[in-house]
Amino acid sequence: MPTAIVAQQAGGPEVLTLAEVDRPTPTRSELLVRVAAAGINYIETYQRSGYYPVKYPFTPGAEAAGEVVAMGPEATGFAVGDRVAFAEGVGTYAQYTLVEADKAVPVPEGVSLETAAALPLQGATAHYLINTTFKVQLGQTVLTHAGAGGVGLLLIQLLKAKGARVITTVSTDDKEALAREAGADEVLRYDGFDTAVRELTNGVGVDVVYDGVGKATFDGSLASLRKRGTLVLFGAASGAVPPFDPQRLAATGSVYLTRPKLLDHLLSVEERRWRFSEVFAAVVDGSLRVRIGATYPLEAAAHAHEDLEARKTTGKLLLIP
Ligand SMILES: NC(=O)c1ccc[n+]([C@@H]2O[C@H](COP(=O)([O-])OP(=O)(O)OC[C@H]3O[C@@H](n4cnc5c(N)ncnc54)[C@H](OP(=O)(O)O)[C@@H]3O)[C@@H](O)[C@H]2O)c1
């Protein structure tokens, strides 16, 4: 029988155990995909821990790439044998998974299934953050945290391609080297980063902060903004930001605060294809490099979560069933 990771309750990484499961059957417009690699994303730690509620038994994972092995009767646009990738699956920590056909995109020639599994969620996120949430322009100065992370390394490269000046934060020398290699202009440690940002910007502050770290960086991120700058809070790797008094936005210089999520930026087939095709094209033309920091066998999903939450990882993490 095929296997999948199944959690029976919320908890630490140890709740992620391997189980034998039935091979799913595609109905209506679903594709059945044999997973070549499943992308691990920080959100799955929030779901596993109970911070984001889920139903049990729970198989984590929204992202994967693999081969179509069967199709529901109403599924169109693909054929058995096609290579597909997606960010909006359900339960991709598995050998087989189902995805709605209109949520999958074809994997272009020349892109491996592992690279394809590393891109949809973090790539589309980096894309909407800098093209839609705050449209970054040539010459603007940007602060983005966790520069050696999955989203972080993609953001730095895509921001540099737009001609922005990129300041980032990381926790170690090794991560600093990776952030610089990706093109970051300035790499800071978290301690006192807001003071350093003021110095680096002649007291002005940055146009936009992309903050996926949350609780530990939120106040410093606000303090790093220029007047009428924008704080894009897009994650909570260090914990949730406590309730917030909007008056602080005025006191900080009439700044803007937004808290976006990916699913609101993949609203149609056209929007999904636009974001994915631009990100995949950048990989194919060599302007965007994808760092797969580690791959784990499916049964080691718990170990992968431990590493991610302990800040031991860089770039993308993949599960290989
Ligand atoms: N809203 C959306 O649409 C969306 C979509 C995708 C991801 N996200 C968010 O983006 C963030 C990054 O996701 P990712 O998958 O690319 O993860 P990641 O950046 O590869 O891993 C998280 C990184 O956060 C940093 N960090 C700082 N303080 C931390 C702490 N107390 N505990 C753990 N990590 C800490 C660590 O880097 P250092 O060691 O360098 O500090 C760590 O490596 C997450 O918050 C995720 O939820 C949001």
GROMACS .gro file of C-alpha atoms and ligand atoms in nm:
model
  369
    1MET     CA    1   0.000   0.000   0.000
    2PRO     CA    2   0.115   0.359  -0.055
    3THR     CA    3   0.235   0.562   0.241
    4ALA     CA    4   0.173   0.913   0.369
    5ILE     CA    5   0.255   1.118   0.675
    6VAL     CA    6  -0.046   1.124   0.907
    7ALA     CA    7  -0.089   1.322   1.230
    8GLN     CA    8  -0.367   1.211   1.465
    9GLN     CA    9  -0.342   1.520   1.688
   10ALA     CA   10  -0.168   1.854   1.721
   11GLY     CA   11   0.175   1.857   1.882
   12GLY     CA   12   0.550   1.857   1.826
   13PRO     CA   13   0.725   1.709   1.522
   14GLU     CA   14   0.679   1.357   1.668
   15VAL     CA   15   0.308   1.359   1.570
   16LEU     CA   16   0.419   1.329   1.205
   17THR     CA   17   0.429   0.953   1.151
   18LEU     CA   18   0.436   0.739   0.839
   19ALA     CA   19   0.122   0.532   0.772
   20GLU     CA   20  -0.010   0.306   0.499
   21VAL     CA   21  -0.303   0.468   0.322
   22ASP     CA   22  -0.538   0.388   0.035
   23ARG     CA   23  -0.432   0.520  -0.302
   24PRO     CA   24  -0.669   0.814  -0.362
   25THR     CA   25  -0.912   0.805  -0.656
   26PRO     CA   26  -0.952   1.121  -0.865
   27THR     CA   27  -1.311   1.236  -0.898
   28ARG     CA   28  -1.463   1.516  -1.111
   29SER     CA   29  -1.180   1.749  -1.216
   30GLU     CA   30  -0.900   1.610  -0.999
   31LEU     CA   31  -0.560   1.477  -1.106
   32LEU     CA   32  -0.396   1.189  -0.923
   33VAL     CA   33  -0.025   1.270  -0.899
   34ARG     CA   34   0.260   1.037  -0.808
   35VAL     CA   35   0.467   1.273  -0.593
   36ALA     CA   36   0.833   1.301  -0.695
   37ALA     CA   37   0.904   1.565  -0.430
   38ALA     CA   38   0.687   1.753  -0.182
   39GLY     CA   39   0.780   2.103  -0.071
   40ILE     CA   40   0.799   2.172   0.300
   41ASN     CA   41   0.672   2.514   0.406
   42TYR     CA   42   0.666   2.692   0.738
   43ILE     CA   43   0.286   2.697   0.743
   44GLU     CA   44   0.289   2.320   0.800
   45THR     CA   45   0.460   2.375   1.136
   46TYR     CA   46   0.175   2.611   1.235
   47GLN     CA   47  -0.079   2.347   1.129
   48ARG     CA   48   0.105   2.062   1.301
   49SER     CA   49   0.140   2.255   1.630
   50GLY     CA   50  -0.227   2.360   1.639
   51TYR     CA   51  -0.156   2.732   1.587
   52TYR     CA   52  -0.358   2.697   1.263
   53PRO     CA   53  -0.643   2.450   1.333
   54VAL     CA   54  -0.682   2.147   1.100
   55LYS     CA   55  -0.899   1.833   1.091
   56TYR     CA   56  -0.760   1.494   1.196
   57PRO     CA   57  -0.629   1.260   1.075
   58PHE     CA   58  -0.415   1.524   0.901
   59THR     CA   59  -0.166   1.483   0.618
   60PRO     CA   60   0.031   1.807   0.581
   61GLY     CA   61   0.156   1.960   0.259
   62ALA     CA   62   0.017   2.184  -0.014
   63GLU     CA   63   0.309   2.183  -0.256
   64ALA     CA   64   0.452   1.910  -0.478
   65ALA     CA   65   0.571   1.813  -0.822
   66GLY     CA   66   0.522   1.478  -0.987
   67GLU     CA   67   0.363   1.281  -1.267
   68VAL     CA   68  -0.006   1.259  -1.347
   69VAL     CA   69  -0.109   0.892  -1.316
   70ALA     CA   70  -0.488   0.919  -1.341
   71MET     CA   71  -0.752   1.184  -1.407
   72GLY     CA   72  -1.107   1.249  -1.296
   73PRO     CA   73  -1.369   1.236  -1.575
   74GLU     CA   74  -1.400   1.616  -1.595
   75ALA     CA   75  -1.028   1.699  -1.562
   76THR     CA   76  -0.889   1.882  -1.865
   77GLY     CA   77  -0.566   2.045  -1.973
   78PHE     CA   78  -0.341   1.752  -1.884
   79ALA     CA   79  -0.277   1.391  -1.984
   80VAL     CA   80  -0.153   1.087  -1.794
   81GLY     CA   81   0.227   1.107  -1.790
   82ASP     CA   82   0.244   1.489  -1.774
   83ARG     CA   83   0.479   1.649  -1.524
   84VAL     CA   84   0.294   1.898  -1.300
   85ALA     CA   85   0.364   2.122  -1.000
   86PHE     CA   86   0.129   2.302  -0.763
   87ALA     CA   87   0.108   2.505  -0.441
   88GLU     CA   88  -0.258   2.442  -0.353
   89GLY     CA   89  -0.274   2.066  -0.302
   90VAL     CA   90  -0.405   1.893   0.007
   91GLY     CA   91  -0.186   1.637   0.184
   92THR     CA   92   0.126   1.632  -0.034
   93TYR     CA   93   0.345   1.464   0.232
   94ALA     CA   94   0.253   1.139   0.055
   95GLN     CA   95   0.342   0.906  -0.231
   96TYR     CA   96   0.016   0.991  -0.410
   97THR     CA   97  -0.194   1.305  -0.386
   98LEU     CA   98  -0.492   1.466  -0.555
   99VAL     CA   99  -0.501   1.817  -0.698
  100GLU     CA  100  -0.767   2.010  -0.889
  101ALA     CA  101  -0.653   2.027  -1.254
  102ASP     CA  102  -0.690   2.405  -1.268
  103LYS     CA  103  -0.453   2.444  -0.972
  104ALA     CA  104  -0.169   2.253  -1.140
  105VAL     CA  105   0.077   2.396  -1.389
  106PRO     CA  106   0.295   2.205  -1.635
  107VAL     CA  107   0.661   2.175  -1.542
  108PRO     CA  108   0.867   2.328  -1.825
  109GLU     CA  109   1.131   2.131  -2.014
  110GLY     CA  110   1.469   2.161  -1.848
  111VAL     CA  111   1.329   2.198  -1.496
  112SER     CA  112   1.369   1.892  -1.275
  113LEU     CA  113   1.078   1.772  -1.063
  114GLU     CA  114   1.277   1.853  -0.749
  115THR     CA  115   1.332   2.213  -0.858
  116ALA     CA  116   0.967   2.230  -0.966
  117ALA     CA  117   0.854   2.115  -0.620
  118ALA     CA  118   1.070   2.386  -0.460
  119LEU     CA  119   0.913   2.676  -0.647
  120PRO     CA  120   0.534   2.703  -0.653
  121LEU     CA  121   0.458   2.812  -0.298
  122GLN     CA  122   0.763   3.016  -0.204
  123GLY     CA  123   0.815   3.141  -0.561
  124ALA     CA  124   0.456   3.259  -0.604
  125THR     CA  125   0.476   3.415  -0.257
  126ALA     CA  126   0.789   3.612  -0.340
  127HIS     CA  127   0.625   3.712  -0.669
  128TYR     CA  128   0.303   3.851  -0.520
  129LEU     CA  129   0.483   4.022  -0.231
  130ILE     CA  130   0.696   4.238  -0.463
  131ASN     CA  131   0.460   4.273  -0.762
  132THR     CA  132   0.121   4.309  -0.596
  133THR     CA  133   0.132   4.370  -0.220
  134PHE     CA  134   0.393   4.642  -0.261
  135LYS     CA  135   0.508   4.695  -0.619
  136VAL     CA  136   0.881   4.747  -0.577
  137GLN     CA  137   1.037   5.004  -0.813
  138LEU     CA  138   1.391   5.059  -0.938
  139GLY     CA  139   1.605   5.233  -0.675
  140GLN     CA  140   1.380   5.165  -0.375
  141THR     CA  141   1.531   5.030  -0.054
  142VAL     CA  142   1.385   4.712   0.091
  143LEU     CA  143   1.440   4.526   0.418
  144THR     CA  144   1.359   4.155   0.412
  145HIS     CA  145   1.414   3.923   0.708
  146ALA     CA  146   1.550   3.567   0.717
  147GLY     CA  147   1.745   3.622   0.395
  148ALA     CA  148   1.882   3.267   0.375
  149GLY     CA  149   1.541   3.101   0.413
  150GLY     CA  150   1.325   2.951   0.142
  151VAL     CA  151   1.126   3.265   0.068
  152GLY     CA  152   1.420   3.487   0.166
  153LEU     CA  153   1.669   3.367  -0.098
  154LEU     CA  154   1.406   3.397  -0.373
  155LEU     CA  155   1.297   3.743  -0.256
  156ILE     CA  156   1.653   3.878  -0.254
  157GLN     CA  157   1.717   3.762  -0.611
  158LEU     CA  158   1.382   3.887  -0.747
  159LEU     CA  159   1.426   4.223  -0.570
  160LYS     CA  160   1.775   4.267  -0.713
  161ALA     CA  161   1.638   4.189  -1.060
  162LYS     CA  162   1.401   4.486  -1.009
  163GLY     CA  163   1.692   4.713  -0.923
  164ALA     CA  164   1.611   4.755  -0.554
  165ARG     CA  165   1.867   4.799  -0.280
  166VAL     CA  166   1.825   4.497  -0.052
  167ILE     CA  167   1.898   4.486   0.320
  168THR     CA  168   1.841   4.155   0.494
  169THR     CA  169   1.879   3.989   0.835
  170VAL     CA  170   2.016   3.642   0.917
  171SER     CA  171   2.127   3.461   1.232
  172THR     CA  172   2.464   3.308   1.133
  173ASP     CA  173   2.776   3.366   0.923
  174ASP     CA  174   2.690   3.076   0.691
  175LYS     CA  175   2.347   3.225   0.629
  176GLU     CA  176   2.508   3.564   0.569
  177ALA     CA  177   2.727   3.412   0.297
  178LEU     CA  178   2.421   3.266   0.124
  179ALA     CA  179   2.229   3.594   0.142
  180ARG     CA  180   2.526   3.781  -0.009
  181GLU     CA  181   2.563   3.520  -0.282
  182ALA     CA  182   2.195   3.576  -0.367
  183GLY     CA  183   2.272   3.946  -0.412
  184ALA     CA  184   2.187   4.118  -0.082
  185ASP     CA  185   2.356   4.456  -0.055
  186GLU     CA  186   2.364   4.464   0.325
  187VAL     CA  187   2.334   4.169   0.563
  188LEU     CA  188   2.256   4.238   0.930
  189ARG     CA  189   2.206   4.034   1.247
  190TYR     CA  190   1.872   4.074   1.422
  191ASP     CA  191   2.010   4.254   1.730
  192GLY     CA  192   1.959   4.626   1.675
  193PHE     CA  193   1.876   4.582   1.307
  194ASP     CA  194   1.644   4.886   1.308
  195THR     CA  195   1.926   5.115   1.426
  196ALA     CA  196   2.156   4.971   1.158
  197VAL     CA  197   1.887   5.023   0.892
  198ARG     CA  198   1.853   5.393   0.993
  199GLU     CA  199   2.230   5.432   0.961
  200LEU     CA  200   2.239   5.260   0.623
  201THR     CA  201   1.962   5.486   0.493
  202ASN     CA  202   2.096   5.818   0.629
  203GLY     CA  203   1.819   5.827   0.887
  204VAL     CA  204   1.541   5.797   0.629
  205GLY     CA  205   1.432   5.433   0.664
  206VAL     CA  206   1.328   5.181   0.399
  207ASP     CA  207   1.038   5.196   0.155
  208VAL     CA  208   0.909   4.851   0.250
  209VAL     CA  209   0.981   4.574   0.499
  210TYR     CA  210   0.893   4.213   0.418
  211ASP     CA  211   0.862   4.042   0.758
  212GLY     CA  212   0.797   3.668   0.777
  213VAL     CA  213   0.956   3.637   1.122
  214GLY     CA  214   0.675   3.809   1.314
  215LYS     CA  215   0.683   3.851   1.689
  216ALA     CA  216   1.060   3.894   1.732
  217THR     CA  217   1.105   4.149   1.452
  218PHE     CA  218   0.772   4.333   1.426
  219ASP     CA  219   0.861   4.638   1.638
  220GLY     CA  220   1.201   4.674   1.473
  221SER     CA  221   1.042   4.639   1.131
  222LEU     CA  222   0.802   4.926   1.206
  223ALA     CA  223   1.093   5.134   1.334
  224SER     CA  224   1.287   5.069   1.009
  225LEU     CA  225   1.029   5.229   0.778
  226ARG     CA  226   1.052   5.564   0.609
  227LYS     CA  227   0.756   5.799   0.645
  228ARG     CA  228   0.457   5.649   0.459
  229GLY     CA  229   0.653   5.325   0.417
  230THR     CA  230   0.484   4.983   0.413
  231LEU     CA  231   0.525   4.691   0.651
  232VAL     CA  232   0.427   4.364   0.488
  233LEU     CA  233   0.385   4.109   0.766
  234PHE     CA  234   0.360   3.773   0.592
  235GLY     CA  235   0.451   3.513   0.853
  236ALA     CA  236   0.522   3.427   1.213
  237ALA     CA  237   0.833   3.205   1.224
  238SER     CA  238   0.917   3.344   1.571
  239GLY     CA  239   0.556   3.353   1.693
  240ALA     CA  240   0.241   3.558   1.644
  241VAL     CA  241   0.248   3.936   1.669
  242PRO     CA  242   0.037   4.046   1.969
  243PRO     CA  243  -0.273   4.266   1.924
  244PHE     CA  244  -0.180   4.603   1.781
  245ASP     CA  245  -0.304   4.962   1.832
  246PRO     CA  246  -0.356   5.125   1.488
  247GLN     CA  247  -0.256   5.459   1.640
  248ARG     CA  248   0.102   5.331   1.621
  249LEU     CA  249   0.085   5.359   1.242
  250ALA     CA  250   0.037   5.736   1.273
  251ALA     CA  251   0.303   5.772   1.541
  252THR     CA  252   0.553   5.584   1.321
  253GLY     CA  253   0.510   5.822   1.024
  254SER     CA  254   0.174   5.744   0.861
  255VAL     CA  255   0.299   5.401   0.764
  256TYR     CA  256   0.096   5.116   0.614
  257LEU     CA  257   0.060   4.766   0.754
  258THR     CA  258  -0.073   4.467   0.560
  259ARG     CA  259  -0.092   4.094   0.636
  260PRO     CA  260  -0.133   3.908   0.304
  261LYS     CA  261  -0.159   3.537   0.223
  262LEU     CA  262  -0.082   3.343  -0.094
  263LEU     CA  263  -0.428   3.200  -0.162
  264ASP     CA  264  -0.569   3.552  -0.212
  265HIS     CA  265  -0.308   3.604  -0.484
  266LEU     CA  266  -0.391   3.294  -0.691
  267LEU     CA  267  -0.753   3.387  -0.758
  268SER     CA  268  -0.787   3.267  -1.116
  269VAL     CA  269  -0.622   3.033  -1.362
  270GLU     CA  270  -0.475   3.341  -1.534
  271GLU     CA  271  -0.330   3.485  -1.215
  272ARG     CA  272  -0.181   3.150  -1.114
  273ARG     CA  273  -0.024   3.096  -1.458
  274TRP     CA  274   0.110   3.454  -1.465
  275ARG     CA  275   0.293   3.414  -1.133
  276PHE     CA  276   0.417   3.060  -1.193
  277SER     CA  277   0.526   3.126  -1.553
  278GLU     CA  278   0.732   3.429  -1.451
  279VAL     CA  279   0.900   3.240  -1.169
  280PHE     CA  280   0.966   2.928  -1.380
  281ALA     CA  281   1.093   3.144  -1.669
  282ALA     CA  282   1.345   3.310  -1.437
  283VAL     CA  283   1.471   2.964  -1.337
  284VAL     CA  284   1.492   2.847  -1.698
  285ASP     CA  285   1.685   3.160  -1.810
  286GLY     CA  286   1.922   3.126  -1.514
  287SER     CA  287   1.835   3.457  -1.347
  288LEU     CA  288   1.674   3.285  -1.045
  289ARG     CA  289   1.864   3.013  -0.864
  290VAL     CA  290   1.677   2.772  -0.639
  291ARG     CA  291   1.871   2.645  -0.342
  292ILE     CA  292   1.751   2.309  -0.218
  293GLY     CA  293   1.901   2.323   0.129
  294ALA     CA  294   1.806   1.967   0.224
  295THR     CA  295   1.604   1.668   0.110
  296TYR     CA  296   1.451   1.417   0.352
  297PRO     CA  297   1.288   1.080   0.290
  298LEU     CA  298   0.912   1.094   0.350
  299GLU     CA  299   0.939   0.908   0.680
  300ALA     CA  300   1.176   1.181   0.811
  301ALA     CA  301   0.913   1.459   0.794
  302ALA     CA  302   0.935   1.503   1.174
  303HIS     CA  303   1.311   1.555   1.147
  304ALA     CA  304   1.259   1.814   0.873
  305HIS     CA  305   1.015   2.010   1.093
  306GLU     CA  306   1.260   1.995   1.384
  307ASP     CA  307   1.537   2.138   1.168
  308LEU     CA  308   1.314   2.410   1.022
  309GLU     CA  309   1.188   2.527   1.362
  310ALA     CA  310   1.540   2.515   1.509
  311ARG     CA  311   1.659   2.759   1.237
  312LYS     CA  312   1.907   2.497   1.112
  313THR     CA  313   1.793   2.511   0.750
  314THR     CA  314   1.861   2.726   0.446
  315GLY     CA  315   1.672   2.753   0.119
  316LYS     CA  316   1.408   2.498   0.032
  317LEU     CA  317   1.338   2.169   0.213
  318LEU     CA  318   1.193   1.877   0.019
  319LEU     CA  319   1.043   1.542   0.114
  320ILE     CA  320   1.117   1.260  -0.128
  321PRO     CA  321   0.858   0.979  -0.102
  322LIG     N1  322   0.175   3.481   0.381
  322LIG     C1  323   0.216   3.401   0.285
  322LIG     O1  324   0.159   3.400   0.176
  322LIG     C2  325   0.333   3.312   0.308
  322LIG     C3  326   0.371   3.217   0.211
  322LIG     C4  327   0.489   3.142   0.234
  322LIG     C5  328   0.561   3.160   0.350
  322LIG     N2  329   0.517   3.250   0.442
  322LIG     C6  330   0.593   3.275   0.565
  322LIG     O2  331   0.724   3.314   0.529
  322LIG     C7  332   0.813   3.280   0.634
  322LIG     C8  333   0.931   3.204   0.575
  322LIG     O3  334   0.885   3.077   0.531
  322LIG     P1  335   0.987   2.970   0.473
  322LIG     O4  336   0.907   2.847   0.450
  322LIG     O5  337   1.064   3.030   0.363
  322LIG     O6  338   1.080   2.944   0.600
  322LIG     P2  339   1.235   2.980   0.616
  322LIG     O7  340   1.253   3.126   0.597
  322LIG     O8  341   1.314   2.888   0.531
  322LIG     O9  342   1.260   2.939   0.767
  322LIG     C9  343   1.229   3.028   0.869
  322LIG    C10  344   1.348   3.118   0.904
  322LIG    O10  345   1.301   3.221   0.989
  322LIG    C11  346   1.408   3.268   1.065
  322LIG     N3  347   1.369   3.283   1.206
  322LIG    C12  348   1.382   3.396   1.278
  322LIG     N4  349   1.341   3.377   1.401
  322LIG    C13  350   1.300   3.249   1.411
  322LIG    C14  351   1.249   3.169   1.517
  322LIG     N5  352   1.231   3.220   1.641
  322LIG     N6  353   1.218   3.040   1.493
  322LIG    C15  354   1.235   2.989   1.371
  322LIG     N7  355   1.284   3.060   1.266
  322LIG    C16  356   1.316   3.189   1.286
  322LIG    C17  357   1.522   3.163   1.055
  322LIG    O11  358   1.626   3.222   0.976
  322LIG     P3  359   1.748   3.292   1.057
  322LIG    O12  360   1.814   3.180   1.133
  322LIG    O13  361   1.834   3.354   0.955
  322LIG    O14  362   1.681   3.391   1.146
  322LIG    C18  363   1.456   3.047   0.983
  322LIG    O15  364   1.547   2.975   0.905
  322LIG    C19  365   0.731   3.200   0.736
  322LIG    O16  366   0.688   3.287   0.839
  322LIG    C20  367   0.612   3.155   0.655
  322LIG    O17  368   0.499   3.132   0.735
  322LIG    C21  369   0.405   3.324   0.423
   0.00000   0.00000   0.00000
